[in-house]
């Protein structure tokens, strides 16, 4: 390793995340980027703590070990992209493993370096048609939920012959879970849900693309649970995709466009005293962490960041305040509970577990390992098998536990694990389990 041997190991201070310098020309400069990749890869090569987190690190270490010098300087820079392509920005290496994150002088932020490399590649080389389609969740969702088209899309997605064509022509793996599209959508189902105005507890629900088009019942479950607890809930008046899929693609200009649509609407809600929530942890993380790091000087982004809460974080606040109802009608027994990576890195603890634990005779068994789904990673033909390998330990644990319920806050991760598992017939969201326990 080229770093000074006298540099102290690790840091006792809390990590500080630097803003993403994505508007500077140097951010996209390939020479400057490769220099930083080489510097950080060299630190990782000497450390290797993250070897079992994802495929980025084994890919890097194999490239180093198989090079002529067996050091990072022996790796062809053209191969750096192989490491970048395996990162799905889960943030776990930064948040749970790395002792060299800032304020440590080595200043390692592996996920944001991968994001920079993705952004530089997108700016300089664009993206494939497949990747543009897969990350256009709003446009695909809108089209697939038009009533006549809806039935055709869902029928075709279940047709093995069509899935083979989809794999060969578009690069969507034939065995990957492709979500079902629902008409009416969540926003259509909840359009008449209005605040009573009789309580200070008021929450606006950001439906998310996946929630709106693929899991509309989750919004109905949340409304039932919140209203039962005298929490006013209504939809964010209008929304588009949070931008996370485009962030993972490195298309930061489109992330900015989404931000410019969503943030003023939600900042107005924050001004009116609303908390804002969403049922997909990645979308919550986008507003709580990624947009504030991309737009650190935007007061409206900051306002939305402060108003955004995970739904179970909010319910736990109500519990702490002594106002959460505990009038459960049904015990749930054992629940295998997958803890999504984008929930873990929010550093709020396991609030869904804490709330579900209040239900009598209900035992939660958390699994804190990556599902492998990770946005589009499990769907792409080149990474689907790796995604299955990453998710298999969670699925095996779930199979061993044989709990009557399996749940994850991330509906996509839940469906991916259920698909790999031999015992799960239905993947649930904790909010649906809570509704069931209340008998609503
Ligand atoms: S952010 Fe996640 S996927 Fe990316 S390198 Fe770190 S652990 Fe791997
Ligand atoms: S990201 Fe940090 S902990 Fe992980 S291998 Fe690199 S230096 Fe080590």
Coordinates of C-alpha atoms and ligand atoms in Angstrom, one line a residue:
X1 CA 0.0 0.0 0.0
X2 CA 1.2 3.5 -0.8
X3 CA -0.4 5.1 2.3
X4 CA 1.8 6.3 5.2
X5 CA 2.3 3.5 7.7
X6 CA 2.0 6.0 10.5
X7 CA -1.6 6.9 9.7
X8 CA -3.9 5.7 12.5
X9 CA -6.2 2.8 11.9
X10 CA -9.9 3.7 11.9
X11 CA -11.7 6.6 13.4
X12 CA -13.4 7.1 16.7
X13 CA -15.3 10.1 15.4
X14 CA -18.8 9.9 13.8
X15 CA -18.6 9.7 10.0
X16 CA -19.2 13.0 8.1
X17 CA -20.4 12.7 4.6
X18 CA -19.1 15.3 2.1
X19 CA -21.4 16.8 -0.4
X20 CA -21.3 15.3 -3.9
X21 CA -19.3 17.7 -6.1
X22 CA -21.3 16.6 -9.1
X23 CA -21.5 20.1 -10.8
X24 CA -17.8 20.5 -11.1
X25 CA -16.2 19.6 -14.5
X26 CA -13.4 17.7 -12.6
X27 CA -16.1 15.2 -11.4
X28 CA -16.4 13.9 -14.9
X29 CA -12.7 14.1 -15.9
X30 CA -11.6 10.6 -16.6
X31 CA -8.0 11.2 -15.8
X32 CA -8.8 12.7 -12.4
X33 CA -11.4 10.0 -11.8
X34 CA -9.0 7.2 -12.6
X35 CA -6.4 8.7 -10.2
X36 CA -9.0 8.7 -7.4
X37 CA -10.1 5.2 -8.2
X38 CA -6.5 4.0 -8.1
X39 CA -6.0 5.7 -4.7
X40 CA -9.1 4.3 -3.1
X41 CA -8.7 0.8 -4.7
X42 CA -5.2 0.7 -3.2
X43 CA -6.5 1.4 0.3
X44 CA -9.2 -1.3 -0.2
X45 CA -6.7 -3.8 -1.5
X46 CA -4.7 -3.4 1.7
X47 CA -7.8 -3.6 3.9
X48 CA -10.2 -6.1 2.3
X49 CA -12.8 -5.9 5.0
X50 CA -15.6 -5.6 2.5
X51 CA -14.8 -8.7 0.6
X52 CA -18.2 -10.4 1.4
X53 CA -20.5 -7.4 1.1
X54 CA -21.1 -7.4 -2.7
X55 CA -19.4 -8.3 -5.9
X56 CA -17.5 -5.0 -6.3
X57 CA -14.8 -5.9 -3.8
X58 CA -14.2 -9.6 -5.0
X59 CA -14.0 -8.2 -8.6
X60 CA -11.4 -5.7 -7.5
X61 CA -9.4 -8.1 -5.5
X62 CA -9.4 -10.7 -8.3
X63 CA -8.2 -8.0 -10.8
X64 CA -5.4 -7.1 -8.4
X65 CA -4.4 -10.7 -7.5
X66 CA -4.4 -11.7 -11.2
X67 CA -2.4 -8.7 -12.4
X68 CA 1.4 -8.9 -13.2
X69 CA 2.4 -6.8 -10.2
X70 CA -0.3 -8.1 -7.9
X71 CA -0.9 -4.5 -6.8
X72 CA -3.5 -1.9 -8.1
X73 CA -0.9 -0.4 -10.4
X74 CA -1.0 -3.7 -12.4
X75 CA -4.7 -3.5 -13.1
X76 CA -5.7 -2.1 -16.5
X77 CA -7.7 1.1 -16.0
X78 CA -10.2 -0.1 -18.5
X79 CA -11.1 -2.9 -16.1
X80 CA -12.0 -0.4 -13.3
X81 CA -15.5 -0.3 -14.8
X82 CA -15.9 -4.0 -13.9
X83 CA -15.8 -3.0 -10.3
X84 CA -18.1 0.0 -10.8
X85 CA -20.7 -2.1 -12.6
X86 CA -21.0 -4.4 -9.5
X87 CA -21.9 -1.6 -7.2
X88 CA -25.6 -0.9 -6.6
X89 CA -25.0 1.9 -4.2
X90 CA -26.4 0.1 -1.1
X91 CA -24.1 2.3 1.1
X92 CA -23.3 -0.6 3.5
X93 CA -19.5 -0.5 3.0
X94 CA -19.6 3.2 4.0
X95 CA -22.0 3.0 6.8
X96 CA -21.2 -0.3 8.4
X97 CA -17.6 -1.4 7.6
X98 CA -15.2 1.3 6.5
X99 CA -12.9 2.7 9.2
X100 CA -11.4 5.2 6.7
X101 CA -14.5 7.3 6.0
X102 CA -14.2 11.1 6.6
X103 CA -13.1 12.7 8.9
X104 CA -10.4 10.1 8.6
X105 CA -7.6 11.6 6.5
X106 CA -7.8 8.9 3.9
X107 CA -11.3 10.2 3.1
X108 CA -12.7 7.0 1.6
X109 CA -16.3 7.2 0.4
X110 CA -16.5 4.1 -1.8
X111 CA -20.2 4.4 -2.8
X112 CA -19.9 8.0 -3.8
X113 CA -16.7 7.2 -5.8
X114 CA -18.7 4.5 -7.6
X115 CA -21.5 7.0 -8.2
X116 CA -18.9 9.5 -9.6
X117 CA -17.6 6.7 -12.0
X118 CA -21.2 5.9 -13.1
X119 CA -22.0 9.6 -13.6
X120 CA -18.8 10.1 -15.7
X121 CA -19.6 7.0 -17.8
X122 CA -23.2 8.2 -18.3
X123 CA -22.0 11.7 -19.3
X124 CA -19.3 10.5 -21.6
X125 CA -20.9 7.3 -23.1
X126 CA -24.6 7.4 -22.4
X127 CA -26.6 4.3 -21.4
X128 CA -28.1 1.3 -23.1
X129 CA -31.7 1.3 -24.2
X130 CA -32.4 -1.4 -21.6
X131 CA -30.9 0.6 -18.8
X132 CA -32.9 3.7 -19.8
X133 CA -36.1 1.7 -19.9
X134 CA -35.5 0.0 -16.5
X135 CA -34.8 3.3 -14.8
X136 CA -37.8 5.1 -16.3
X137 CA -40.0 3.7 -13.6
X138 CA -42.6 6.4 -13.8
X139 CA -43.0 6.3 -17.6
X140 CA -43.2 2.5 -17.7
X141 CA -45.6 2.5 -14.8
X142 CA -47.9 5.0 -16.4
X143 CA -48.0 3.1 -19.6
X144 CA -48.4 -0.3 -18.0
X145 CA -51.4 0.8 -15.8
X146 CA -53.5 2.2 -18.7
X147 CA -56.5 -0.2 -18.3
X148 CA -56.4 -2.0 -21.7
X149 CA -52.6 -2.2 -21.8
X150 CA -52.5 -3.3 -18.2
X151 CA -53.9 -6.8 -18.8
X152 CA -51.7 -7.3 -21.8
X153 CA -48.5 -6.3 -19.9
X154 CA -49.3 -8.5 -16.9
X155 CA -50.2 -11.5 -19.2
X156 CA -47.1 -11.1 -21.3
X157 CA -44.8 -10.8 -18.3
X158 CA -46.1 -14.2 -17.1
X159 CA -45.6 -15.8 -20.5
X160 CA -42.3 -17.9 -20.6
X161 CA -42.0 -17.4 -24.4
X162 CA -42.3 -13.6 -24.0
X163 CA -39.7 -13.6 -21.2
X164 CA -37.2 -15.4 -23.4
X165 CA -37.7 -12.7 -26.0
X166 CA -37.4 -10.0 -23.3
X167 CA -34.1 -11.6 -22.3
X168 CA -32.6 -11.9 -25.8
X169 CA -33.8 -8.6 -27.1
X170 CA -33.7 -6.4 -24.0
X171 CA -31.4 -8.1 -21.5
X172 CA -34.0 -8.7 -18.8
X173 CA -33.3 -12.1 -17.2
X174 CA -36.1 -14.6 -17.9
X175 CA -36.1 -15.8 -14.3
X176 CA -36.0 -12.4 -12.6
X177 CA -39.1 -11.2 -10.8
X178 CA -40.9 -8.7 -13.0
X179 CA -43.5 -6.8 -10.9
X180 CA -47.2 -6.9 -11.6
X181 CA -48.8 -3.6 -12.6
X182 CA -52.1 -2.6 -11.0
X183 CA -54.9 -0.5 -12.3
X184 CA -56.2 1.5 -10.4
X185 CA -52.9 2.7 -9.0
X186 CA -52.3 3.7 -5.4
X187 CA -52.7 7.4 -6.2
X188 CA -56.1 6.6 -7.9
X189 CA -57.2 4.5 -5.0
X190 CA -56.3 7.1 -2.4
X191 CA -57.3 10.3 -4.2
X192 CA -60.3 10.9 -1.9
X193 CA -58.3 10.3 1.3
X194 CA -58.3 13.7 3.0
X195 CA -57.1 15.0 6.3
X196 CA -59.7 15.5 9.0
X197 CA -58.0 18.6 10.3
X198 CA -58.7 17.5 13.8
X199 CA -55.3 16.4 14.9
X200 CA -51.8 17.8 14.9
X201 CA -50.5 14.5 13.7
X202 CA -50.5 14.9 9.9
X203 CA -48.6 12.9 7.3
X204 CA -48.3 13.2 3.6
X205 CA -47.7 9.9 1.7
X206 CA -45.3 10.0 -1.2
X207 CA -46.6 6.9 -3.1
X208 CA -43.3 6.1 -4.9
X209 CA -43.3 4.5 -8.4
X210 CA -43.2 0.9 -7.1
X211 CA -45.9 1.7 -4.5
X212 CA -48.1 3.5 -7.0
X213 CA -48.0 1.1 -9.9
X214 CA -46.9 -2.2 -8.4
X215 CA -48.1 -2.3 -4.7
X216 CA -51.1 0.0 -4.4
X217 CA -52.5 -2.0 -1.5
X218 CA -49.6 -0.9 0.7
X219 CA -50.9 2.7 0.6
X220 CA -54.3 1.5 1.6
X221 CA -52.8 -0.5 4.5
X222 CA -50.8 2.6 5.7
X223 CA -53.9 4.8 5.6
X224 CA -55.9 2.3 7.6
X225 CA -53.2 1.9 10.2
X226 CA -52.5 5.7 10.5
X227 CA -56.2 6.7 10.6
X228 CA -56.8 4.0 13.3
X229 CA -54.2 5.9 15.3
X230 CA -55.8 9.3 14.7
X231 CA -53.0 10.4 12.3
X232 CA -54.3 12.4 9.4
X233 CA -52.9 11.1 6.2
X234 CA -53.2 12.2 2.6
X235 CA -51.2 11.9 -0.6
X236 CA -48.5 14.3 -1.6
X237 CA -50.6 16.3 -4.1
X238 CA -48.5 15.5 -7.1
X239 CA -45.2 13.6 -7.5
X240 CA -42.8 12.0 -9.9
X241 CA -40.1 9.4 -9.3
X242 CA -37.7 10.2 -6.4
X243 CA -34.8 9.8 -8.8
X244 CA -33.1 6.8 -7.1
X245 CA -33.1 4.6 -10.3
X246 CA -31.5 7.5 -12.3
X247 CA -29.0 8.0 -9.5
X248 CA -28.0 4.4 -9.8
X249 CA -27.6 4.9 -13.5
X250 CA -25.4 8.0 -13.0
X251 CA -27.9 10.2 -14.8
X252 CA -27.6 13.1 -12.4
X253 CA -29.2 15.7 -14.7
X254 CA -32.5 13.7 -14.7
X255 CA -32.2 13.3 -10.9
X256 CA -32.1 17.1 -10.8
X257 CA -35.2 17.4 -13.0
X258 CA -37.1 15.0 -10.6
X259 CA -35.9 17.0 -7.6
X260 CA -37.1 20.2 -9.2
X261 CA -40.6 18.7 -9.6
X262 CA -40.9 17.1 -6.2
X263 CA -39.1 19.3 -3.8
X264 CA -41.2 22.6 -4.1
X265 CA -44.4 20.5 -3.6
X266 CA -43.1 18.8 -0.5
X267 CA -41.4 21.9 0.9
X268 CA -44.9 23.5 1.0
X269 CA -46.2 20.5 2.9
X270 CA -43.3 20.8 5.4
X271 CA -44.2 24.5 5.8
X272 CA -47.7 23.4 6.7
X273 CA -46.4 21.1 9.5
X274 CA -46.7 17.8 7.6
X275 CA -44.3 14.9 8.0
X276 CA -43.7 13.1 4.8
X277 CA -43.3 9.4 4.4
X278 CA -42.9 6.6 1.8
X279 CA -43.2 2.9 2.0
X280 CA -40.0 2.1 0.0
X281 CA -36.7 2.7 2.0
X282 CA -34.7 3.6 -1.1
X283 CA -37.1 6.5 -1.8
X284 CA -37.0 7.7 1.8
X285 CA -33.2 7.6 1.6
X286 CA -33.2 9.7 -1.5
X287 CA -34.9 12.5 0.3
X288 CA -33.1 12.0 3.6
X289 CA -29.6 11.6 2.3
X290 CA -28.9 11.6 -1.5
X291 CA -30.6 14.8 -2.6
X292 CA -29.3 16.8 0.5
X293 CA -25.8 15.6 -0.5
X294 CA -26.3 16.6 -4.2
X295 CA -27.9 20.0 -3.3
X296 CA -26.4 21.0 0.1
X297 CA -27.2 24.7 -0.3
X298 CA -30.9 24.3 -1.3
X299 CA -33.0 25.3 1.7
X300 CA -36.1 23.5 0.3
X301 CA -34.2 20.2 0.0
X302 CA -33.1 20.7 3.6
X303 CA -36.7 21.4 4.7
X304 CA -37.9 18.2 3.0
X305 CA -35.1 16.2 4.5
X306 CA -36.1 17.3 8.0
X307 CA -39.8 16.5 7.3
X308 CA -39.2 13.0 5.8
X309 CA -39.7 10.0 8.1
X310 CA -39.7 6.3 7.6
X311 CA -43.4 5.2 8.4
X312 CA -42.4 3.0 11.3
X313 CA -40.0 5.7 12.6
X314 CA -43.1 7.9 12.7
X315 CA -45.3 5.2 14.4
X316 CA -42.5 4.7 16.9
X317 CA -42.6 8.4 17.7
X318 CA -46.3 8.1 18.3
X319 CA -45.7 5.1 20.6
X320 CA -43.0 7.1 22.6
X321 CA -45.6 9.9 22.9
X322 CA -48.0 7.3 24.4
X323 CA -50.6 7.8 21.7
X324 CA -50.1 4.6 19.6
X325 CA -53.1 2.3 20.0
X326 CA -52.3 -1.2 21.3
X327 CA -55.7 -2.7 20.7
X328 CA -54.5 -5.6 18.6
X329 CA -57.1 -8.2 17.6
X330 CA -54.7 -10.9 16.2
X331 CA -51.3 -12.3 17.2
X332 CA -49.0 -13.0 14.3
X333 CA -46.6 -15.6 15.7
X334 CA -43.2 -15.8 14.1
X335 CA -42.2 -13.3 11.4
X336 CA -39.0 -13.6 9.4
X337 CA -38.1 -10.0 8.8
X338 CA -35.5 -8.9 6.2
X339 CA -33.8 -5.6 7.0
X340 CA -33.3 -3.7 3.8
X341 CA -29.9 -2.1 3.2
X342 CA -31.4 1.3 2.4
X343 CA -33.2 1.1 5.7
X344 CA -30.1 0.0 7.7
X345 CA -28.1 2.9 6.4
X346 CA -30.7 5.4 7.6
X347 CA -29.4 4.8 11.1
X348 CA -32.9 4.8 12.7
X349 CA -32.7 1.3 14.1
X350 CA -35.3 -1.5 13.4
X351 CA -38.4 0.5 14.0
X352 CA -40.7 -2.0 12.1
X353 CA -39.4 -4.7 14.4
X354 CA -40.0 -2.5 17.4
X355 CA -43.6 -1.8 16.5
X356 CA -44.5 -5.4 15.4
X357 CA -43.0 -6.6 18.7
X358 CA -45.8 -4.7 20.5
X359 CA -48.3 -7.2 19.1
X360 CA -48.9 -10.0 21.7
X361 CA -47.4 -13.4 21.0
X362 CA -45.5 -12.1 18.0
X363 CA -41.8 -12.8 17.5
X364 CA -39.7 -11.0 14.9
X365 CA -36.6 -12.7 13.5
X366 CA -34.5 -10.0 11.7
X367 CA -32.1 -10.9 8.9
X368 CA -29.6 -8.1 8.3
X369 CA -28.1 -9.2 5.0
X370 CA -28.4 -7.9 1.5
X371 CA -31.3 -9.4 -0.5
X372 CA -29.3 -9.0 -3.7
X373 CA -32.2 -7.3 -5.5
X374 CA -30.7 -3.8 -5.4
X375 CA -32.7 -1.8 -7.9
X376 CA -32.2 -3.1 -11.4
X377 CA -29.3 -5.5 -10.4
X378 CA -31.4 -8.6 -10.0
X379 CA -33.3 -8.0 -13.3
X380 CA -30.3 -7.5 -15.7
X381 CA -29.2 -10.6 -17.5
X382 CA -25.6 -10.1 -16.7
X383 CA -26.1 -9.7 -12.9
X384 CA -29.2 -11.8 -12.1
X385 CA -27.3 -14.9 -11.1
X386 CA -25.0 -12.9 -8.8
X387 CA -28.1 -11.3 -7.3
X388 CA -29.5 -14.7 -6.5
X389 CA -26.2 -15.8 -5.0
X390 CA -26.2 -12.7 -2.8
X391 CA -29.8 -13.2 -1.7
X392 CA -29.5 -17.0 -1.1
X393 CA -28.2 -16.8 2.6
X394 CA -31.3 -14.7 3.5
X395 CA -33.6 -17.1 1.7
X396 CA -32.0 -20.1 3.3
X397 CA -32.3 -18.6 6.8
X398 CA -36.0 -17.8 6.1
X399 CA -36.5 -21.4 4.9
X400 CA -34.9 -22.7 8.1
X401 CA -37.0 -20.5 10.3
X402 CA -40.3 -21.7 8.6
X403 CA -42.1 -18.7 10.1
X404 CA -45.7 -18.2 9.0
X405 CA -44.9 -14.7 7.8
X406 CA -42.0 -13.2 5.8
X407 CA -41.7 -9.4 5.5
X408 CA -39.4 -6.7 4.4
X409 CA -39.8 -2.9 4.3
X410 CA -38.5 -3.1 0.7
X411 CA -41.2 -4.7 -1.5
X412 CA -38.7 -5.4 -4.3
X413 CA -36.2 -7.2 -1.9
X414 CA -39.1 -9.1 -0.4
X415 CA -40.3 -10.4 -3.8
X416 CA -36.7 -11.3 -4.8
X417 CA -36.1 -13.3 -1.6
X418 CA -39.6 -15.0 -1.8
X419 CA -38.6 -16.0 -5.4
X420 CA -35.4 -17.6 -4.2
X421 CA -36.9 -19.2 -1.1
X422 CA -38.4 -22.6 -1.1
X423 CA -40.9 -21.9 1.7
X424 CA -42.3 -18.4 1.2
X425 CA -45.6 -18.2 -0.6
X426 CA -46.2 -14.5 0.0
X427 CA -43.9 -11.6 0.7
X428 CA -45.5 -9.0 3.0
X429 CA -44.7 -5.5 4.0
X430 CA -44.6 -4.8 7.8
X431 CA -47.4 -2.2 7.4
X432 CA -49.7 -4.9 6.0
X433 CA -48.9 -7.2 8.9
X434 CA -49.7 -4.3 11.3
X435 CA -53.0 -3.7 9.6
X436 CA -53.8 -7.5 9.9
X437 CA -52.9 -7.4 13.6
X438 CA -55.2 -4.5 14.3
X439 CA -57.9 -6.4 12.4
X440 CA -58.6 -3.4 10.2
Ligands
LIG1 S1 -22.2 0.6 -1.8 FE1 -22.9 -1.5 -1.5 S2 -22.8 -2.4 -3.6 FE2 -21.5 -0.5 -3.6 S3 -19.5 -1.2 -3.1 FE3 -20.4 -0.6 -1.2 S4 -21.3 -2.5 -0.3 FE4 -20.8 -2.9 -2.5
LIG2 S1 -14.4 0.4 1.6 FE1 -13.2 0.8 3.4 S2 -13.6 -1.1 4.7 FE2 -14.2 -1.6 2.6 S3 -12.4 -2.6 1.7 FE3 -12.3 -0.3 1.2 S4 -11.1 0.6 2.8 FE4 -11.7 -1.4 3.5

